[in-house]
Amino acid sequence: LAESGDVMAAETSLEKAIEKHPMDAELRSTVASRRLAEGRIEVAQALLDGTPPNIDHPELHIVEGRLHLARADRRRDGTGETDQLLLSSAIQSFQAALQLNRELGVAWLGLARTQRLMKNLDEASESLTRAKRLLGDTDSSCSIEGALLAIDLDDIHAATRYIDAAEIQGSGPTIAYVRGNIAIKSGDAERAIAMYTETLNERPKHIRARLNRISCYLGLDQAVEAKDDANILLSLAPELAVAVFAKADAQSRLGEWEEAKEGFQAVLERAPHHHMALTKLGACFLALDRPERAEGPINEALRLAPDHADAWHQRGMLYLSWGKYEAALSDFEAAIRADGNNLDARVQAAAIHHASKNIEQASAAWRGVLALDPNHPLARQRLQDCEQHLATL
């Protein structure tokens, strides 16, 4: 019925089948899996909740695990701490399926995926090996998971081999998604965007593809496109804090400081430990000429993440606005130690040395700026000034 285009009749047929065979766990799990693939999470959950209490079947636990993963995709805030809490329920579901049947390859595959998302990569590798043994070498889902695991292990060549094998074994939007991830790892953001776009054209509700495309847009400073994608993502997953954060990040780059501030505050209501949101909230207060409100969130960000370069940079900007130049310089130098590629912090540190007539330090600092950006006009001019001054001594 579905193949012939009669979707309503197909729905009715499935509903009647479940009513007629309420004890058929495999039927219930199959229908729930279809609903989940369609993005109808609550419908899938209702089917599981309607399972008779005396029925226990590994397939039902597998669907439950996939439901937990789908919910985690829609509720993440981008911090590992929260992700661990969200994914632990999925682990329990896949383990419950394996307690009923240790030879169920799809359960091992689900376990491998969840362990990878939790960054337990050694455990994920072991679970994936078991899944491959049970599902066979021709299963594209194992090859796709192998590619994703290889990416996390920084083995781009292995990831490419796996996804090439998956494409031979089958097709689908997930293959383009993984190729997008490989492109990101290889530093090719434009190709990654093309791959994610291919995925989204076929599956518009693919949460991670859209989220990753947003990251690429932000990396290329295409804030308008990032904001548009974030709005679409939030229409699909209103509780996805990482999308709220991405939208606020895009808004801050567009100078929409008040809206960005509200977005970062919304993230922090759910995840007070989100050090990046704390840092960017402080930056919003600075941009809104409210430096007294910026100090608290930035200091809290540094307490939570002492190596977060942007937090050191923003506190340096705060001290600069108060005329505390020595404290500002100290923080800019801390930002550079945390991230040697932090161009803005290097420029600010060099400018303070220059204004303080510390010519030798200023000269070295401007050279550091030019090492990152050889065409930086201010650095080139200021370095020339320093060299001319030193030549007269």
Short mmCIF file of C-alpha atoms in Angstrom, two decimals:
data_model
loop_
_atom_site.label_atom_id
_atom_site.label_comp_id
_atom_site.label_asym_id
_atom_site.label_seq_id
_atom_site.Cartn_x
_atom_site.Cartn_y
_atom_site.Cartn_z
CA LEU A 1 0.00 0.00 0.00
CA ALA A 2 2.82 2.40 0.85
CA GLU A 3 4.65 1.55 -2.38
CA SER A 4 1.49 2.30 -4.37
CA GLY A 5 1.26 5.72 -2.72
CA ASP A 6 -1.76 5.00 -0.52
CA VAL A 7 -0.14 6.18 2.72
CA MET A 8 -3.37 6.48 4.70
CA ALA A 9 -4.37 2.91 3.86
CA ALA A 10 -0.90 1.72 4.80
CA GLU A 11 -1.18 3.43 8.18
CA THR A 12 -4.59 1.91 8.80
CA SER A 13 -3.31 -1.53 7.83
CA LEU A 14 -0.47 -1.37 10.33
CA GLU A 15 -2.73 -0.12 13.10
CA LYS A 16 -5.19 -2.94 12.48
CA ALA A 17 -2.36 -5.48 12.44
CA ILE A 18 -1.19 -4.37 15.89
CA GLU A 19 -4.77 -4.42 17.22
CA LYS A 20 -5.23 -7.92 15.84
CA HIS A 21 -1.86 -9.21 17.07
CA PRO A 22 -1.08 -7.26 20.27
CA MET A 23 1.27 -9.99 21.51
CA ASP A 24 3.44 -9.90 18.37
CA ALA A 25 6.53 -8.09 19.67
CA GLU A 26 8.38 -8.23 16.35
CA LEU A 27 5.45 -6.59 14.54
CA ARG A 28 5.24 -3.86 17.17
CA SER A 29 8.98 -3.20 17.06
CA THR A 30 8.97 -3.11 13.25
CA VAL A 31 6.16 -0.55 13.14
CA ALA A 32 7.82 1.51 15.90
CA SER A 33 11.09 1.46 13.92
CA ARG A 34 9.25 2.77 10.85
CA ARG A 35 7.72 5.58 12.87
CA LEU A 36 11.11 6.45 14.33
CA ALA A 37 12.69 6.53 10.86
CA GLU A 38 9.95 8.99 9.87
CA GLY A 39 10.91 11.23 12.80
CA ARG A 40 7.66 10.48 14.66
CA ILE A 41 9.27 9.89 18.02
CA GLU A 42 6.18 10.25 20.18
CA VAL A 43 4.18 7.83 18.00
CA ALA A 44 6.99 5.28 18.24
CA GLN A 45 7.14 5.77 22.01
CA ALA A 46 3.35 5.26 22.28
CA LEU A 47 3.67 1.94 20.45
CA LEU A 48 6.30 0.77 22.93
CA ASP A 49 4.28 2.04 25.88
CA GLY A 50 1.30 0.03 24.61
CA THR A 51 3.21 -3.27 24.79
CA PRO A 52 1.40 -5.80 27.02
CA PRO A 53 3.23 -6.06 30.36
CA ASN A 54 3.96 -9.78 30.00
CA ILE A 55 5.84 -9.29 26.70
CA ASP A 56 9.62 -8.98 26.67
CA HIS A 57 11.52 -9.13 23.40
CA PRO A 58 15.03 -7.98 22.41
CA GLU A 59 13.71 -6.10 19.36
CA LEU A 60 11.58 -3.91 21.63
CA HIS A 61 14.66 -3.01 23.68
CA ILE A 62 16.56 -2.17 20.49
CA VAL A 63 13.83 0.24 19.37
CA GLU A 64 13.82 1.74 22.85
CA GLY A 65 17.58 2.28 22.60
CA ARG A 66 17.18 3.98 19.24
CA LEU A 67 14.47 6.18 20.72
CA HIS A 68 16.86 7.27 23.47
CA LEU A 69 19.46 8.11 20.81
CA ALA A 70 16.90 10.11 18.83
CA ARG A 71 15.88 12.04 21.93
CA ALA A 72 19.53 12.65 22.78
CA ASP A 73 20.04 14.12 19.30
CA ARG A 74 17.24 16.58 20.04
CA ARG A 75 18.27 17.57 23.55
CA ARG A 76 22.05 17.90 23.47
CA ASP A 77 23.68 21.10 24.64
CA GLY A 78 27.07 20.37 23.10
CA THR A 79 28.83 19.54 26.36
CA GLY A 80 30.15 16.05 27.01
CA GLU A 81 28.78 16.11 30.55
CA THR A 82 25.16 16.38 29.46
CA ASP A 83 25.64 13.98 26.54
CA GLN A 84 26.81 11.25 28.93
CA LEU A 85 23.59 11.54 30.93
CA LEU A 86 21.39 11.46 27.84
CA LEU A 87 23.10 8.45 26.28
CA SER A 88 23.34 6.23 29.36
CA SER A 89 19.68 5.19 28.96
CA ALA A 90 20.39 3.99 25.42
CA ILE A 91 23.27 1.86 26.72
CA GLN A 92 20.92 0.20 29.21
CA SER A 93 18.37 -0.59 26.50
CA PHE A 94 20.89 -2.21 24.14
CA GLN A 95 22.37 -4.18 27.03
CA ALA A 96 18.86 -5.37 27.98
CA ALA A 97 18.40 -6.66 24.42
CA LEU A 98 21.73 -8.50 24.62
CA GLN A 99 20.76 -10.11 27.91
CA LEU A 100 17.89 -11.75 26.04
CA ASN A 101 19.94 -12.61 22.94
CA ARG A 102 23.75 -12.27 22.91
CA GLU A 103 23.85 -13.08 19.19
CA LEU A 104 21.82 -10.08 18.07
CA GLY A 105 24.09 -8.08 15.77
CA VAL A 106 21.89 -4.99 15.59
CA ALA A 107 22.00 -4.68 19.39
CA TRP A 108 25.82 -4.80 19.33
CA LEU A 109 25.75 -2.21 16.56
CA GLY A 110 23.49 0.11 18.59
CA LEU A 111 25.74 -0.38 21.61
CA ALA A 112 28.81 0.44 19.50
CA ARG A 113 27.25 3.64 18.23
CA THR A 114 26.25 4.79 21.71
CA GLN A 115 29.69 3.98 23.15
CA ARG A 116 31.26 5.99 20.32
CA LEU A 117 29.01 8.97 21.08
CA MET A 118 30.07 8.68 24.72
CA LYS A 119 33.73 8.71 23.56
CA ASN A 120 34.34 5.19 24.89
CA LEU A 121 36.15 4.35 21.67
CA ASP A 122 37.87 1.12 22.74
CA GLU A 123 34.57 -0.34 23.94
CA ALA A 124 32.87 0.87 20.76
CA SER A 125 35.49 -0.90 18.65
CA GLU A 126 34.94 -4.18 20.49
CA SER A 127 31.15 -3.95 20.16
CA LEU A 128 31.43 -3.11 16.45
CA THR A 129 33.66 -6.14 15.90
CA ARG A 130 30.96 -8.35 17.44
CA ALA A 131 28.29 -6.68 15.28
CA LYS A 132 30.32 -7.30 12.12
CA ARG A 133 30.80 -10.95 13.00
CA LEU A 134 27.06 -11.44 13.48
CA LEU A 135 25.75 -9.24 10.65
CA GLY A 136 28.36 -10.16 8.04
CA ASP A 137 30.75 -8.14 5.90
CA THR A 138 28.06 -7.00 3.47
CA ASP A 139 26.07 -4.95 5.97
CA SER A 140 26.37 -1.26 5.08
CA SER A 141 25.34 -0.12 8.57
CA CYS A 142 28.48 -1.73 10.03
CA SER A 143 30.65 -0.06 7.41
CA ILE A 144 29.03 3.32 8.15
CA GLU A 145 29.58 2.91 11.88
CA GLY A 146 33.16 1.79 11.18
CA ALA A 147 33.72 5.00 9.21
CA LEU A 148 32.32 7.19 12.00
CA LEU A 149 34.48 5.40 14.57
CA ALA A 150 37.57 5.80 12.36
CA ILE A 151 36.88 9.55 12.13
CA ASP A 152 36.80 9.79 15.92
CA LEU A 153 40.09 7.85 15.98
CA ASP A 154 41.59 10.40 13.52
CA ASP A 155 42.09 7.72 10.87
CA ILE A 156 40.78 9.44 7.73
CA HIS A 157 42.13 6.77 5.37
CA ALA A 158 40.27 4.01 7.22
CA ALA A 159 37.12 6.13 7.35
CA THR A 160 37.26 6.63 3.59
CA ARG A 161 37.72 2.89 2.98
CA TYR A 162 34.75 2.08 5.19
CA ILE A 163 32.42 4.59 3.55
CA ASP A 164 33.51 3.47 0.07
CA ALA A 165 32.56 -0.07 1.10
CA ALA A 166 29.23 1.16 2.47
CA GLU A 167 28.43 2.82 -0.84
CA ILE A 168 29.06 -0.46 -2.65
CA GLN A 169 26.89 -2.33 -0.15
CA GLY A 170 23.98 0.12 -0.37
CA SER A 171 22.99 3.76 -0.70
CA GLY A 172 21.26 6.45 1.30
CA PRO A 173 21.67 9.90 2.80
CA THR A 174 23.84 8.65 5.66
CA ILE A 175 26.71 7.96 3.25
CA ALA A 176 26.82 11.61 2.16
CA TYR A 177 26.59 12.62 5.84
CA VAL A 178 29.65 10.55 6.73
CA ARG A 179 31.54 11.94 3.73
CA GLY A 180 30.72 15.38 5.11
CA ASN A 181 32.25 14.40 8.45
CA ILE A 182 35.37 13.16 6.65
CA ALA A 183 35.58 16.48 4.79
CA ILE A 184 35.39 18.40 8.09
CA LYS A 185 38.18 16.27 9.54
CA SER A 186 40.22 16.99 6.42
CA GLY A 187 39.65 20.74 6.77
CA ASP A 188 37.44 21.08 3.69
CA ALA A 189 34.39 22.93 5.04
CA GLU A 190 32.96 23.75 1.61
CA ARG A 191 32.89 20.10 0.52
CA ALA A 192 31.39 19.21 3.91
CA ILE A 193 28.57 21.70 3.31
CA ALA A 194 27.92 20.14 -0.11
CA MET A 195 27.72 16.65 1.42
CA TYR A 196 25.42 17.74 4.25
CA THR A 197 23.22 19.52 1.73
CA GLU A 198 22.95 16.28 -0.25
CA THR A 199 21.94 14.48 2.94
CA LEU A 200 19.36 17.10 3.88
CA ASN A 201 17.83 17.18 0.40
CA GLU A 202 16.96 13.52 0.86
CA ARG A 203 16.31 13.59 4.61
CA PRO A 204 15.42 17.12 5.81
CA LYS A 205 14.99 15.93 9.42
CA HIS A 206 18.58 14.64 9.73
CA ILE A 207 19.52 16.43 12.97
CA ARG A 208 23.28 15.91 12.93
CA ALA A 209 23.72 16.77 9.26
CA ARG A 210 22.01 20.13 9.76
CA LEU A 211 23.88 20.75 13.01
CA ASN A 212 27.20 19.99 11.32
CA ARG A 213 26.31 22.22 8.38
CA ILE A 214 25.68 25.04 10.85
CA SER A 215 29.15 24.49 12.32
CA CYS A 216 30.65 24.70 8.82
CA TYR A 217 28.76 27.90 8.08
CA LEU A 218 30.00 29.44 11.34
CA GLY A 219 33.55 28.28 10.56
CA LEU A 220 33.33 30.11 7.23
CA ASP A 221 31.71 33.11 8.98
CA GLN A 222 28.50 32.67 6.99
CA ALA A 223 26.31 33.77 9.89
CA VAL A 224 23.11 34.33 7.90
CA GLU A 225 23.10 30.77 6.55
CA ALA A 226 23.94 29.40 10.00
CA LYS A 227 21.08 31.31 11.58
CA ASP A 228 18.60 30.07 8.93
CA ASP A 229 19.67 26.46 9.51
CA ALA A 230 19.44 26.89 13.28
CA ASN A 231 15.87 28.13 12.96
CA ILE A 232 14.94 25.05 10.91
CA LEU A 233 16.67 22.81 13.43
CA LEU A 234 14.81 24.38 16.33
CA SER A 235 11.49 23.86 14.52
CA LEU A 236 12.37 20.14 14.42
CA ALA A 237 13.89 19.91 17.90
CA PRO A 238 12.84 22.83 20.15
CA GLU A 239 14.75 21.40 23.12
CA LEU A 240 18.07 21.11 21.28
CA ALA A 241 20.21 23.48 23.33
CA VAL A 242 23.17 23.14 20.97
CA ALA A 243 20.96 24.63 18.22
CA VAL A 244 19.94 27.49 20.52
CA PHE A 245 23.63 28.10 21.16
CA ALA A 246 24.44 28.00 17.43
CA LYS A 247 21.67 30.46 16.63
CA ALA A 248 22.85 32.84 19.37
CA ASP A 249 26.42 32.51 18.06
CA ALA A 250 25.24 33.46 14.58
CA GLN A 251 23.23 36.38 15.98
CA SER A 252 26.26 37.70 17.86
CA ARG A 253 28.26 37.67 14.61
CA LEU A 254 25.45 39.63 12.96
CA GLY A 255 25.52 42.23 15.75
CA GLU A 256 22.14 41.12 17.13
CA TRP A 257 23.52 41.33 20.66
CA GLU A 258 20.29 41.47 22.66
CA GLU A 259 18.84 38.43 20.87
CA ALA A 260 22.14 36.57 21.21
CA LYS A 261 22.26 37.35 24.93
CA GLU A 262 18.81 35.87 25.42
CA GLY A 263 19.84 32.74 23.51
CA PHE A 264 22.96 32.15 25.60
CA GLN A 265 20.95 32.72 28.79
CA ALA A 266 18.42 30.13 27.61
CA VAL A 267 21.23 27.61 27.09
CA LEU A 268 22.62 28.31 30.56
CA GLU A 269 19.25 27.77 32.19
CA ARG A 270 19.46 24.13 31.05
CA ALA A 271 23.24 23.74 31.21
CA PRO A 272 24.87 26.03 33.80
CA HIS A 273 28.18 24.24 33.14
CA HIS A 274 28.31 25.35 29.47
CA HIS A 275 31.58 27.36 29.56
CA MET A 276 31.31 28.48 25.91
CA ALA A 277 27.84 29.94 26.51
CA LEU A 278 29.12 31.69 29.64
CA THR A 279 32.00 33.19 27.67
CA LYS A 280 29.81 34.38 24.82
CA LEU A 281 27.24 35.77 27.25
CA GLY A 282 30.03 37.87 28.74
CA ALA A 283 30.96 39.05 25.23
CA CYS A 284 27.34 40.10 24.66
CA PHE A 285 27.32 42.18 27.84
CA LEU A 286 30.57 43.84 26.71
CA ALA A 287 29.06 44.65 23.31
CA LEU A 288 25.97 46.05 25.04
CA ASP A 289 28.20 48.36 27.17
CA ARG A 290 27.40 46.50 30.36
CA PRO A 291 30.88 45.34 31.44
CA GLU A 292 29.82 44.97 35.08
CA ARG A 293 27.51 42.15 33.98
CA ALA A 294 30.23 40.48 31.89
CA GLU A 295 32.71 39.72 34.65
CA GLY A 296 30.66 37.04 36.47
CA PRO A 297 29.95 34.73 33.52
CA ILE A 298 33.50 35.03 32.15
CA ASN A 299 35.07 34.22 35.53
CA GLU A 300 32.75 31.24 35.88
CA ALA A 301 33.76 30.05 32.40
CA LEU A 302 37.43 30.20 33.40
CA ARG A 303 36.70 28.30 36.62
CA LEU A 304 35.02 25.55 34.61
CA ALA A 305 37.50 25.54 31.71
CA PRO A 306 40.85 27.17 32.60
CA ASP A 307 42.22 26.40 29.11
CA HIS A 308 39.38 28.07 27.20
CA ALA A 309 41.22 30.69 25.14
CA ASP A 310 38.15 32.75 24.25
CA ALA A 311 37.30 33.24 27.94
CA TRP A 312 40.79 34.62 28.63
CA HIS A 313 40.44 36.86 25.58
CA GLN A 314 37.03 38.19 26.63
CA ARG A 315 38.23 38.90 30.17
CA GLY A 316 41.16 40.74 28.63
CA MET A 317 38.69 42.84 26.67
CA LEU A 318 36.77 43.49 29.90
CA TYR A 319 39.91 44.71 31.71
CA LEU A 320 40.81 46.78 28.63
CA SER A 321 37.42 48.54 28.84
CA TRP A 322 38.21 49.36 32.50
CA GLY A 323 41.69 50.67 31.64
CA LYS A 324 43.44 47.84 33.51
CA TYR A 325 46.10 47.33 30.85
CA GLU A 326 48.48 45.07 32.79
CA ALA A 327 45.65 42.72 33.75
CA ALA A 328 44.36 42.79 30.19
CA LEU A 329 47.82 41.96 28.80
CA SER A 330 48.14 39.06 31.23
CA ASP A 331 44.82 37.62 30.06
CA PHE A 332 45.60 38.08 26.37
CA GLU A 333 48.88 36.23 26.90
CA ALA A 334 46.98 33.46 28.71
CA ALA A 335 44.65 33.23 25.70
CA ILE A 336 47.66 32.88 23.40
CA ARG A 337 49.13 30.13 25.59
CA ALA A 338 45.82 28.29 25.46
CA ASP A 339 45.49 28.74 21.69
CA GLY A 340 48.44 29.96 19.69
CA ASN A 341 46.13 30.65 16.73
CA ASN A 342 44.04 33.19 18.62
CA LEU A 343 44.69 36.13 16.29
CA ASP A 344 42.54 38.66 18.14
CA ALA A 345 44.36 38.06 21.43
CA ARG A 346 47.72 38.44 19.68
CA VAL A 347 46.64 41.75 18.14
CA GLN A 348 45.43 43.09 21.50
CA ALA A 349 48.61 42.02 23.31
CA ALA A 350 50.78 43.59 20.63
CA ALA A 351 48.75 46.81 20.75
CA ILE A 352 49.23 47.09 24.53
CA HIS A 353 53.02 46.59 24.22
CA HIS A 354 53.09 49.17 21.41
CA ALA A 355 51.09 51.75 23.36
CA SER A 356 53.34 51.17 26.39
CA LYS A 357 56.47 51.83 24.28
CA ASN A 358 57.74 48.30 24.94
CA ILE A 359 59.21 48.29 21.45
CA GLU A 360 61.06 44.98 21.51
CA GLN A 361 58.08 43.12 22.96
CA ALA A 362 55.74 44.90 20.55
CA SER A 363 57.96 43.99 17.60
CA ALA A 364 57.93 40.30 18.59
CA ALA A 365 54.17 40.40 19.18
CA TRP A 366 53.44 41.99 15.78
CA ARG A 367 55.58 39.30 14.14
CA GLY A 368 53.43 36.72 15.91
CA VAL A 369 50.34 38.31 14.35
CA LEU A 370 51.92 38.26 10.89
CA ALA A 371 52.87 34.60 11.31
CA LEU A 372 49.15 33.87 11.41
CA ASP A 373 48.02 36.53 8.94
CA PRO A 374 50.88 37.72 6.68
CA ASN A 375 48.66 40.40 5.15
CA HIS A 376 47.39 41.92 8.40
CA PRO A 377 47.57 45.67 7.58
CA LEU A 378 47.82 46.99 11.15
CA ALA A 379 50.50 44.47 12.13
CA ARG A 380 52.59 45.28 9.04
CA GLN A 381 52.40 49.02 9.74
CA ARG A 382 53.11 48.68 13.47
CA LEU A 383 56.04 46.32 12.88
CA GLN A 384 57.51 48.81 10.43
CA ASP A 385 57.14 51.54 13.06
CA CYS A 386 58.92 49.34 15.62
CA GLU A 387 61.78 48.54 13.28
CA GLN A 388 62.24 52.21 12.37
CA HIS A 389 62.30 53.12 16.06
CA LEU A 390 64.83 50.39 16.89
CA ALA A 391 67.02 51.49 13.99
CA THR A 392 67.39 54.97 15.53
CA LEU A 393 68.62 53.66 18.87
#
